[in-house]
């Protein structure tokens, strides 16, 4: 049977392949388009270089070539000097091939629609004067006015579109925490009774976020009515503790940082405050309720360094474009946008939850040990070539306690996530590597001996 050119490209991966990847991922993820912010995160390139990468050739055609005067056009917004004609790196090519075949391995969570998030949250939303919460209280939970709720929840709303990405990031946090409560309650139930089916436990272990929650019915259809009621009560109690103590606690502190009451902010959505904050006024707030400004010493400016992220990763976690980032920075003494501020305040207070957005990549030593369990003949010198770098990089990559190098960050994350799920990630990656090597016109045997990606 002939192989599909879409999933097994015969030519070296280049910038045009990113459009194929975008289409494949959109088909899998649903809920709207895959944005440039997503592609920049996957390729681990600054967002302002993505348009250049989309036009790039394979690095097999560009390494060693100087940039001609005509080719410097469009590179003026780069932060660093460019010595060679940009090309799609081997590590990026491997990831593209891997995700074209296995879009379900993409490290981007499935997105629920706004009505689905509302349905999930409604039982836990603060009521206005004791009344049952209605739609108007939805958007204020994510830093927007109550008027925005009707737009988000309208029948014409398309999936998770129609809202800024910072709102979707906050929804992702809430959904991920509910999914964790569901998984924890299921594990607790399994510790008390042997009746929990093995396939249910395996699914709960391997899925998270909305991918897990959309399977709730099939994961609980074995329960009788009484058991299901008790289980759902356990899930709700677990989630409510987090929602009331942590999430609503952050919203209350954010409201105080904007000189408004929790009732006005959380129930009415009165989050906007554009007044400048002087040093004297800033010092008057408690540490927990201090406004997050655009200035250089604020959590907003220090986020990337504090969490050890690349610029592409930081922008993706925020859900903001480069222009928005610098607009906030230019307004140094003003509060940043409420949804972004809420997310920042939460992550600095509960830093372990950065893993819900951007997991720390596995170390090269852990990856090498895992591969050797499966393939004892795999050599240390082959580690970096498997991840798209040269042979000599293998030893630094595998240094004990060494942080994951830049070239391997995204592939290392995918590798470890899928290995934990029992997926054949090593064999799948090796196949992608060998396909790219052959497409580049290189000798496969020679490649595994010397690890050279370029002639």
CSV table of C-alpha atoms in Angstrom, one decimal:
chain,number,residue,atom,x,y,z
A,1,UNK,CA,0.0,0.0,0.0
A,2,UNK,CA,1.4,3.4,-1.0
A,3,UNK,CA,2.1,5.7,1.9
A,4,UNK,CA,0.3,9.0,2.2
A,5,UNK,CA,2.4,12.0,1.2
A,6,UNK,CA,0.6,14.0,4.0
A,7,UNK,CA,1.7,11.7,6.9
A,8,UNK,CA,5.0,10.4,5.3
A,9,UNK,CA,6.4,13.3,3.3
A,10,UNK,CA,9.0,12.1,0.8
A,11,UNK,CA,10.8,15.5,0.7
A,12,UNK,CA,12.6,17.2,3.6
A,13,UNK,CA,10.3,19.0,5.9
A,14,UNK,CA,10.2,22.7,5.2
A,15,UNK,CA,8.1,25.8,6.1
A,16,UNK,CA,5.2,24.7,3.9
A,17,UNK,CA,4.9,21.6,5.9
A,18,UNK,CA,3.7,23.8,8.8
A,19,UNK,CA,0.5,24.5,6.9
A,20,UNK,CA,-0.1,20.7,6.6
A,21,UNK,CA,0.5,20.3,10.3
A,22,UNK,CA,-1.9,23.2,11.1
A,23,UNK,CA,-4.7,21.5,9.1
A,24,UNK,CA,-4.1,18.1,10.7
A,25,UNK,CA,-4.0,19.5,14.2
A,26,UNK,CA,-7.2,21.5,13.6
A,27,UNK,CA,-9.0,18.4,12.5
A,28,UNK,CA,-7.9,16.6,15.7
A,29,UNK,CA,-8.3,19.4,18.2
A,30,UNK,CA,-11.5,21.0,17.0
A,31,UNK,CA,-12.9,24.1,18.7
A,32,UNK,CA,-11.4,26.5,16.2
A,33,UNK,CA,-8.2,27.2,14.4
A,34,UNK,CA,-4.6,26.4,15.4
A,35,UNK,CA,-3.1,29.8,15.8
A,36,UNK,CA,0.4,31.1,15.1
A,37,UNK,CA,0.9,31.2,18.9
A,38,UNK,CA,0.4,27.4,18.9
A,39,UNK,CA,2.8,26.8,16.0
A,40,UNK,CA,5.4,29.1,17.5
A,41,UNK,CA,5.2,27.2,20.8
A,42,UNK,CA,5.5,23.8,19.0
A,43,UNK,CA,8.4,24.9,16.9
A,44,UNK,CA,9.9,26.8,19.9
A,45,UNK,CA,10.6,29.9,17.9
A,46,UNK,CA,9.9,33.6,18.9
A,47,UNK,CA,6.5,34.5,17.5
A,48,UNK,CA,7.9,37.3,15.4
A,49,UNK,CA,10.0,34.7,13.5
A,50,UNK,CA,7.2,32.3,12.6
A,51,UNK,CA,6.2,34.0,9.4
A,52,UNK,CA,9.8,33.6,8.3
A,53,UNK,CA,9.8,29.9,9.3
A,54,UNK,CA,6.7,29.3,7.3
A,55,UNK,CA,8.7,30.4,4.2
A,56,UNK,CA,11.9,28.6,5.2
A,57,UNK,CA,13.5,25.7,3.4
A,58,UNK,CA,14.8,22.6,5.1
A,59,UNK,CA,18.1,23.2,6.9
A,60,UNK,CA,19.7,20.7,4.5
A,61,UNK,CA,19.4,23.4,1.9
A,62,UNK,CA,20.4,26.4,4.0
A,63,UNK,CA,23.2,25.4,6.5
A,64,UNK,CA,26.4,27.1,5.4
A,65,UNK,CA,24.7,29.6,3.1
A,66,UNK,CA,25.0,33.3,3.9
A,67,UNK,CA,22.0,35.5,3.9
A,68,UNK,CA,21.9,37.6,0.7
A,69,UNK,CA,20.7,41.3,0.9
A,70,UNK,CA,17.3,40.3,-0.6
A,71,UNK,CA,16.9,37.5,1.9
A,72,UNK,CA,17.4,39.9,4.9
A,73,UNK,CA,14.0,41.5,4.1
A,74,UNK,CA,11.5,40.5,6.8
A,75,UNK,CA,14.2,39.7,9.3
A,76,UNK,CA,14.4,43.2,10.7
A,77,UNK,CA,12.2,42.4,13.7
A,78,UNK,CA,14.5,39.6,14.9
A,79,UNK,CA,16.2,40.1,18.2
A,80,UNK,CA,19.5,38.5,17.2
A,81,UNK,CA,21.7,38.8,14.3
A,82,UNK,CA,21.2,36.1,11.6
A,83,UNK,CA,24.4,34.7,10.2
A,84,UNK,CA,22.9,32.0,7.9
A,85,UNK,CA,19.8,31.7,5.8
A,86,UNK,CA,17.0,30.4,8.2
A,87,UNK,CA,16.0,26.8,7.7
A,88,UNK,CA,13.7,24.4,9.4
A,89,UNK,CA,15.9,22.6,11.9
A,90,UNK,CA,16.0,18.7,12.2
A,91,UNK,CA,14.4,18.8,15.6
A,92,UNK,CA,11.5,20.8,14.2
A,93,UNK,CA,11.3,18.4,11.2
A,94,UNK,CA,11.1,15.4,13.5
A,95,UNK,CA,8.3,16.9,15.5
A,96,UNK,CA,6.3,17.9,12.4
A,97,UNK,CA,6.6,14.3,11.0
A,98,UNK,CA,5.6,12.9,14.4
A,99,UNK,CA,2.5,15.0,14.8
A,100,UNK,CA,1.4,14.5,11.2
A,101,UNK,CA,1.2,10.8,12.0
A,102,UNK,CA,0.0,11.2,15.6
A,103,UNK,CA,-1.9,14.5,16.1
A,104,UNK,CA,-3.3,13.0,19.3
A,105,UNK,CA,0.2,13.4,20.8
A,106,UNK,CA,0.3,17.2,20.4
A,107,UNK,CA,1.0,18.9,23.7
A,108,UNK,CA,-2.0,21.2,23.3
A,109,UNK,CA,-5.1,20.2,25.3
A,110,UNK,CA,-8.5,19.7,23.7
A,111,UNK,CA,-10.7,22.8,24.1
A,112,UNK,CA,-14.3,22.7,25.5
A,113,UNK,CA,-16.8,25.3,24.2
A,114,UNK,CA,-17.8,28.1,26.5
A,115,UNK,CA,-21.3,26.6,27.1
A,116,UNK,CA,-19.5,23.3,28.2
A,117,UNK,CA,-17.3,25.2,30.6
A,118,UNK,CA,-20.4,27.1,31.9
A,119,UNK,CA,-22.3,23.8,32.5
A,120,UNK,CA,-19.3,22.5,34.4
A,121,UNK,CA,-18.9,25.6,36.6
A,122,UNK,CA,-22.5,26.6,37.2
A,123,UNK,CA,-23.0,24.5,40.4
A,124,UNK,CA,-20.0,26.2,41.9
A,125,UNK,CA,-20.4,29.8,40.8
A,126,UNK,CA,-21.0,32.5,43.5
A,127,UNK,CA,-24.8,33.3,43.5
A,128,UNK,CA,-26.0,36.9,43.5
A,129,UNK,CA,-27.8,37.4,46.8
A,130,UNK,CA,-28.3,33.7,47.3
A,131,UNK,CA,-30.0,33.2,43.9
A,132,UNK,CA,-29.0,30.4,41.5
A,133,UNK,CA,-26.1,31.7,39.4
A,134,UNK,CA,-27.1,32.7,35.8
A,135,UNK,CA,-25.2,33.3,32.6
A,136,UNK,CA,-24.2,36.8,33.5
A,137,UNK,CA,-21.8,35.6,36.2
A,138,UNK,CA,-19.8,33.5,33.7
A,139,UNK,CA,-17.3,36.0,32.1
A,140,UNK,CA,-16.5,37.8,35.3
A,141,UNK,CA,-14.9,34.6,36.6
A,142,UNK,CA,-12.3,35.1,33.9
A,143,UNK,CA,-11.7,38.8,34.2
A,144,UNK,CA,-14.3,40.2,31.9
A,145,UNK,CA,-17.6,42.1,32.3
A,146,UNK,CA,-20.9,40.4,32.7
A,147,UNK,CA,-22.0,41.7,29.3
A,148,UNK,CA,-19.3,39.4,27.7
A,149,UNK,CA,-21.0,36.4,29.2
A,150,UNK,CA,-23.9,36.6,26.7
A,151,UNK,CA,-21.5,36.8,23.8
A,152,UNK,CA,-19.5,33.9,25.0
A,153,UNK,CA,-22.6,31.7,25.6
A,154,UNK,CA,-24.6,32.7,22.6
A,155,UNK,CA,-25.8,29.9,20.2
A,156,UNK,CA,-23.7,31.5,17.4
A,157,UNK,CA,-20.5,31.2,19.4
A,158,UNK,CA,-18.1,28.9,17.6
A,159,UNK,CA,-16.4,26.5,20.0
A,160,UNK,CA,-13.9,28.4,22.1
A,161,UNK,CA,-13.7,31.2,19.6
A,162,UNK,CA,-15.1,34.7,20.3
A,163,UNK,CA,-12.9,35.2,23.4
A,164,UNK,CA,-9.4,36.3,24.0
A,165,UNK,CA,-6.9,33.6,24.5
A,166,UNK,CA,-6.2,34.7,28.1
A,167,UNK,CA,-9.8,33.8,28.9
A,168,UNK,CA,-9.4,30.4,27.3
A,169,UNK,CA,-6.2,29.9,29.4
A,170,UNK,CA,-8.1,30.5,32.6
A,171,UNK,CA,-10.8,28.1,31.4
A,172,UNK,CA,-8.1,25.5,30.7
A,173,UNK,CA,-6.9,25.9,34.3
A,174,UNK,CA,-10.4,25.4,35.7
A,175,UNK,CA,-11.2,22.4,33.4
A,176,UNK,CA,-7.8,20.8,34.2
A,177,UNK,CA,-8.5,21.1,38.0
A,178,UNK,CA,-12.0,19.5,37.6
A,179,UNK,CA,-10.4,16.7,35.6
A,180,UNK,CA,-7.9,16.1,38.3
A,181,UNK,CA,-10.6,16.0,40.9
A,182,UNK,CA,-12.4,13.4,38.8
A,183,UNK,CA,-9.3,11.3,38.4
A,184,UNK,CA,-8.4,11.5,42.1
A,185,UNK,CA,-12.0,10.5,43.1
A,186,UNK,CA,-11.8,7.5,40.8
A,187,UNK,CA,-8.5,6.5,42.2
A,188,UNK,CA,-9.8,6.8,45.7
A,189,UNK,CA,-12.8,4.6,44.7
A,190,UNK,CA,-10.5,2.0,43.2
A,191,UNK,CA,-8.6,1.8,46.5
A,192,UNK,CA,-11.8,0.9,48.3
A,193,UNK,CA,-13.4,-1.5,45.9
A,194,UNK,CA,-12.1,-3.9,43.2
A,195,UNK,CA,-15.1,-3.2,41.0
A,196,UNK,CA,-13.6,-0.4,39.1
A,197,UNK,CA,-12.8,-1.8,35.6
A,198,UNK,CA,-9.1,-1.8,34.6
A,199,UNK,CA,-9.8,0.0,31.3
A,200,UNK,CA,-11.5,2.8,33.2
A,201,UNK,CA,-8.5,3.3,35.5
A,202,UNK,CA,-6.2,3.2,32.5
A,203,UNK,CA,-8.2,5.8,30.6
A,204,UNK,CA,-8.3,8.1,33.7
A,205,UNK,CA,-4.5,7.7,34.1
A,206,UNK,CA,-3.7,8.5,30.5
A,207,UNK,CA,-6.1,11.4,29.8
A,208,UNK,CA,-6.4,14.8,31.4
A,209,UNK,CA,-8.3,18.0,31.0
A,210,UNK,CA,-11.2,18.1,28.7
A,211,UNK,CA,-10.0,14.9,27.0
A,212,UNK,CA,-10.8,13.1,30.2
A,213,UNK,CA,-14.0,15.0,31.1
A,214,UNK,CA,-15.7,14.4,27.8
A,215,UNK,CA,-15.4,10.6,28.5
A,216,UNK,CA,-17.2,11.0,31.9
A,217,UNK,CA,-20.3,9.1,30.8
A,218,UNK,CA,-18.4,6.1,29.5
A,219,UNK,CA,-16.1,6.0,32.5
A,220,UNK,CA,-19.0,5.9,34.9
A,221,UNK,CA,-21.6,3.8,33.1
A,222,UNK,CA,-20.7,0.7,35.1
A,223,UNK,CA,-21.8,2.4,38.4
A,224,UNK,CA,-25.2,1.9,39.9
A,225,UNK,CA,-27.3,4.9,40.8
A,226,UNK,CA,-26.2,5.1,44.4
A,227,UNK,CA,-22.5,4.6,43.6
A,228,UNK,CA,-22.7,7.2,40.9
A,229,UNK,CA,-24.3,9.8,43.2
A,230,UNK,CA,-21.7,9.2,45.9
A,231,UNK,CA,-18.9,9.4,43.3
A,232,UNK,CA,-20.2,12.7,41.8
A,233,UNK,CA,-20.5,14.2,45.2
A,234,UNK,CA,-16.9,13.2,45.9
A,235,UNK,CA,-15.7,14.8,42.7
A,236,UNK,CA,-17.7,18.0,43.4
A,237,UNK,CA,-16.4,18.3,46.9
A,238,UNK,CA,-12.8,17.9,45.8
A,239,UNK,CA,-13.2,20.5,43.0
A,240,UNK,CA,-15.1,22.9,45.3
A,241,UNK,CA,-12.3,23.0,47.8
A,242,UNK,CA,-9.9,24.1,45.1
A,243,UNK,CA,-12.4,26.5,43.4
A,244,UNK,CA,-13.4,28.3,46.6
A,245,UNK,CA,-10.1,28.4,48.4
A,246,UNK,CA,-7.6,28.9,45.6
A,247,UNK,CA,-9.3,30.2,42.4
A,248,UNK,CA,-11.9,32.5,44.1
A,249,UNK,CA,-9.2,33.5,46.5
A,250,UNK,CA,-7.1,34.7,43.7
A,251,UNK,CA,-10.1,36.6,42.1
A,252,UNK,CA,-10.7,38.3,45.5
A,253,UNK,CA,-7.1,39.4,45.7
A,254,UNK,CA,-7.2,40.6,42.0
A,255,UNK,CA,-10.3,42.6,42.8
A,256,UNK,CA,-8.5,44.3,45.8
A,257,UNK,CA,-5.5,45.0,43.5
A,258,UNK,CA,-7.9,47.0,41.3
A,259,UNK,CA,-9.5,48.9,44.1
A,260,UNK,CA,-12.8,47.2,43.8
A,261,UNK,CA,-14.8,44.9,45.9
A,262,UNK,CA,-15.0,41.1,45.2
A,263,UNK,CA,-18.8,41.4,44.7
A,264,UNK,CA,-18.4,44.1,42.1
A,265,UNK,CA,-15.6,42.3,40.3
A,266,UNK,CA,-16.6,38.6,40.5
A,267,UNK,CA,-20.4,39.1,40.1
A,268,UNK,CA,-20.6,42.2,38.0
A,269,UNK,CA,-17.3,42.0,36.1
A,270,UNK,CA,-16.1,45.4,37.0
A,271,UNK,CA,-12.4,44.6,36.6
A,272,UNK,CA,-11.2,47.7,34.6
A,273,UNK,CA,-8.9,50.2,36.3
A,274,UNK,CA,-6.6,52.2,34.1
A,275,UNK,CA,-5.3,54.5,36.7
A,276,UNK,CA,-1.5,54.7,37.1
A,277,UNK,CA,-0.1,53.3,40.3
A,278,UNK,CA,2.7,55.3,42.0
A,279,UNK,CA,5.5,53.7,44.0
A,280,UNK,CA,3.9,55.1,47.1
A,281,UNK,CA,0.5,53.6,46.3
A,282,UNK,CA,2.0,50.3,45.3
A,283,UNK,CA,3.7,50.0,48.7
A,284,UNK,CA,0.3,50.4,50.4
A,285,UNK,CA,-1.0,47.1,49.1
A,286,UNK,CA,-0.4,43.8,50.9
A,287,UNK,CA,1.9,41.4,49.0
A,288,UNK,CA,-1.0,39.1,48.0
A,289,UNK,CA,-3.0,42.0,46.7
A,290,UNK,CA,-0.4,44.1,45.0
A,291,UNK,CA,-1.3,45.2,41.4
A,292,UNK,CA,0.5,43.5,38.6
A,293,UNK,CA,1.9,46.3,36.4
A,294,UNK,CA,3.8,46.4,33.2
A,295,UNK,CA,7.0,47.6,34.8
A,296,UNK,CA,10.3,45.7,34.5
A,297,UNK,CA,10.3,44.4,38.1
A,298,UNK,CA,6.7,43.1,38.0
A,299,UNK,CA,5.7,39.4,37.9
A,300,UNK,CA,4.5,40.1,34.3
A,301,UNK,CA,8.0,41.0,33.2
A,302,UNK,CA,9.8,38.3,35.3
A,303,UNK,CA,7.5,35.4,34.5
A,304,UNK,CA,9.5,33.9,31.7
A,305,UNK,CA,12.8,33.9,33.7
A,306,UNK,CA,11.0,32.8,36.9
A,307,UNK,CA,9.6,29.6,35.3
A,308,UNK,CA,12.5,28.9,33.0
A,309,UNK,CA,10.5,29.2,29.8
A,310,UNK,CA,11.5,30.3,26.3
A,311,UNK,CA,9.8,33.4,24.9
A,312,UNK,CA,7.5,31.2,22.7
A,313,UNK,CA,6.5,29.2,25.7
A,314,UNK,CA,5.8,32.2,27.8
A,315,UNK,CA,3.6,33.9,25.2
A,316,UNK,CA,1.7,30.7,24.7
A,317,UNK,CA,1.1,30.3,28.5
A,318,UNK,CA,-0.2,33.9,28.6
A,319,UNK,CA,-2.2,33.5,25.4
A,320,UNK,CA,-1.0,37.0,24.2
A,321,UNK,CA,0.6,38.3,21.1
A,322,UNK,CA,4.0,40.1,21.0
A,323,UNK,CA,2.2,43.5,20.5
A,324,UNK,CA,0.1,43.0,23.6
A,325,UNK,CA,3.2,42.1,25.6
A,326,UNK,CA,5.0,45.3,24.6
A,327,UNK,CA,1.8,47.4,25.0
A,328,UNK,CA,1.6,46.3,28.6
A,329,UNK,CA,5.4,46.9,29.1
A,330,UNK,CA,5.0,50.5,27.7
A,331,UNK,CA,2.3,51.2,30.2
A,332,UNK,CA,4.8,50.5,33.0
A,333,UNK,CA,2.7,51.9,35.8
A,334,UNK,CA,-0.7,50.6,34.8
A,335,UNK,CA,-2.3,47.3,35.6
A,336,UNK,CA,-2.1,44.7,32.9
A,337,UNK,CA,-5.3,43.1,31.5
A,338,UNK,CA,-7.4,41.4,34.1
A,339,UNK,CA,-7.4,37.8,32.7
A,340,UNK,CA,-3.6,37.8,32.2
A,341,UNK,CA,-3.1,39.3,35.7
A,342,UNK,CA,-5.4,36.6,37.3
A,343,UNK,CA,-3.4,33.8,35.6
A,344,UNK,CA,-0.1,35.3,36.6
A,345,UNK,CA,-1.2,35.9,40.2
A,346,UNK,CA,-2.4,32.2,40.3
A,347,UNK,CA,0.8,30.7,38.9
A,348,UNK,CA,3.1,32.7,41.1
A,349,UNK,CA,1.1,31.6,44.1
A,350,UNK,CA,0.8,28.0,43.0
A,351,UNK,CA,3.8,27.5,40.8
A,352,UNK,CA,3.5,23.7,40.5
A,353,UNK,CA,0.4,24.2,38.3
A,354,UNK,CA,2.6,25.6,35.5
A,355,UNK,CA,2.7,21.9,34.5
A,356,UNK,CA,-0.9,22.2,33.4
A,357,UNK,CA,0.3,24.6,30.7
A,358,UNK,CA,3.9,23.9,30.1
A,359,UNK,CA,5.4,20.7,31.7
A,360,UNK,CA,9.1,20.7,32.5
A,361,UNK,CA,10.8,18.7,29.8
A,362,UNK,CA,12.3,15.4,30.8
A,363,UNK,CA,16.0,15.2,31.2
A,364,UNK,CA,18.3,13.6,28.6
A,365,UNK,CA,19.5,11.1,31.2
A,366,UNK,CA,16.0,9.9,32.0
A,367,UNK,CA,15.2,9.7,28.3
A,368,UNK,CA,18.4,7.7,27.5
A,369,UNK,CA,17.7,5.3,30.4
A,370,UNK,CA,14.2,4.7,29.1
A,371,UNK,CA,15.3,4.1,25.6
A,372,UNK,CA,18.0,1.6,26.7
A,373,UNK,CA,15.4,-0.4,28.6
A,374,UNK,CA,13.6,-0.9,25.2
A,375,UNK,CA,16.7,-0.9,23.0
A,376,UNK,CA,19.9,-2.0,24.8
A,377,UNK,CA,22.0,-1.4,21.6
A,378,UNK,CA,21.1,2.3,21.5
A,379,UNK,CA,24.3,4.3,22.2
A,380,UNK,CA,24.7,7.5,24.1
A,381,UNK,CA,26.2,9.2,21.1
A,382,UNK,CA,22.9,8.6,19.2
A,383,UNK,CA,20.8,10.5,21.8
A,384,UNK,CA,21.1,14.0,20.4
A,385,UNK,CA,20.8,12.9,16.7
A,386,UNK,CA,17.5,11.2,17.7
A,387,UNK,CA,16.3,14.6,18.9
A,388,UNK,CA,17.6,16.5,15.8
A,389,UNK,CA,21.0,17.7,17.0
A,390,UNK,CA,24.6,16.6,16.4
A,391,UNK,CA,26.4,13.7,17.9
A,392,UNK,CA,28.6,15.8,20.2
A,393,UNK,CA,25.5,17.3,21.8
A,394,UNK,CA,24.5,13.9,23.2
A,395,UNK,CA,26.9,14.1,26.2
A,396,UNK,CA,25.8,17.5,27.4
A,397,UNK,CA,22.1,16.4,26.9
A,398,UNK,CA,22.6,13.4,29.1
A,399,UNK,CA,24.5,15.1,31.9
A,400,UNK,CA,22.9,14.2,35.2
A,401,UNK,CA,20.8,17.0,36.5
A,402,UNK,CA,21.3,19.0,33.3
A,403,UNK,CA,18.3,21.0,32.1
A,404,UNK,CA,16.8,20.0,28.8
A,405,UNK,CA,18.6,21.9,26.0
A,406,UNK,CA,16.7,24.3,23.7
A,407,UNK,CA,16.7,22.0,20.7
A,408,UNK,CA,15.0,19.1,22.5
A,409,UNK,CA,12.5,20.8,24.7
A,410,UNK,CA,9.3,20.1,22.8
A,411,UNK,CA,10.3,16.6,21.6
A,412,UNK,CA,11.4,15.7,25.1
A,413,UNK,CA,8.0,16.7,26.5
A,414,UNK,CA,6.2,14.7,23.9
A,415,UNK,CA,8.5,11.7,24.4
A,416,UNK,CA,8.0,11.6,28.2
A,417,UNK,CA,4.2,12.2,28.1
A,418,UNK,CA,3.6,9.4,25.6
A,419,UNK,CA,6.0,7.0,27.3
A,420,UNK,CA,4.1,7.4,30.5
A,421,UNK,CA,1.0,6.4,28.6
A,422,UNK,CA,2.6,3.3,27.2
A,423,UNK,CA,2.7,4.5,23.7
A,424,UNK,CA,5.6,3.3,21.3
A,425,UNK,CA,7.1,6.8,21.2
A,426,UNK,CA,10.7,5.7,20.8
A,427,UNK,CA,9.9,3.6,17.7
A,428,UNK,CA,7.7,6.3,16.3
A,429,UNK,CA,10.4,8.9,16.8
A,430,UNK,CA,13.1,6.7,15.3
A,431,UNK,CA,10.9,6.1,12.3
A,432,UNK,CA,10.4,9.9,11.8
A,433,UNK,CA,14.1,10.5,12.2
A,434,UNK,CA,15.0,7.9,9.6
A,435,UNK,CA,12.4,9.2,7.1
A,436,UNK,CA,13.8,12.7,7.4
A,437,UNK,CA,17.4,11.4,7.0
A,438,UNK,CA,16.4,9.6,3.8
A,439,UNK,CA,14.5,12.6,2.5
A,440,UNK,CA,17.6,14.7,3.0
A,441,UNK,CA,19.6,12.3,0.8
A,442,UNK,CA,21.8,11.1,3.6
A,443,UNK,CA,23.0,7.6,4.2
A,444,UNK,CA,21.1,6.0,7.1
A,445,UNK,CA,23.9,3.8,8.3
A,446,UNK,CA,26.4,6.6,8.3
A,447,UNK,CA,23.9,8.9,10.1
A,448,UNK,CA,23.6,6.5,13.1
A,449,UNK,CA,27.4,6.3,13.2
A,450,UNK,CA,28.3,10.0,13.0
A,451,UNK,CA,25.0,11.8,13.8
A,452,UNK,CA,25.4,14.3,11.0
A,453,UNK,CA,22.2,16.0,9.8
A,454,UNK,CA,23.9,18.0,7.0
A,455,UNK,CA,26.2,17.1,4.2
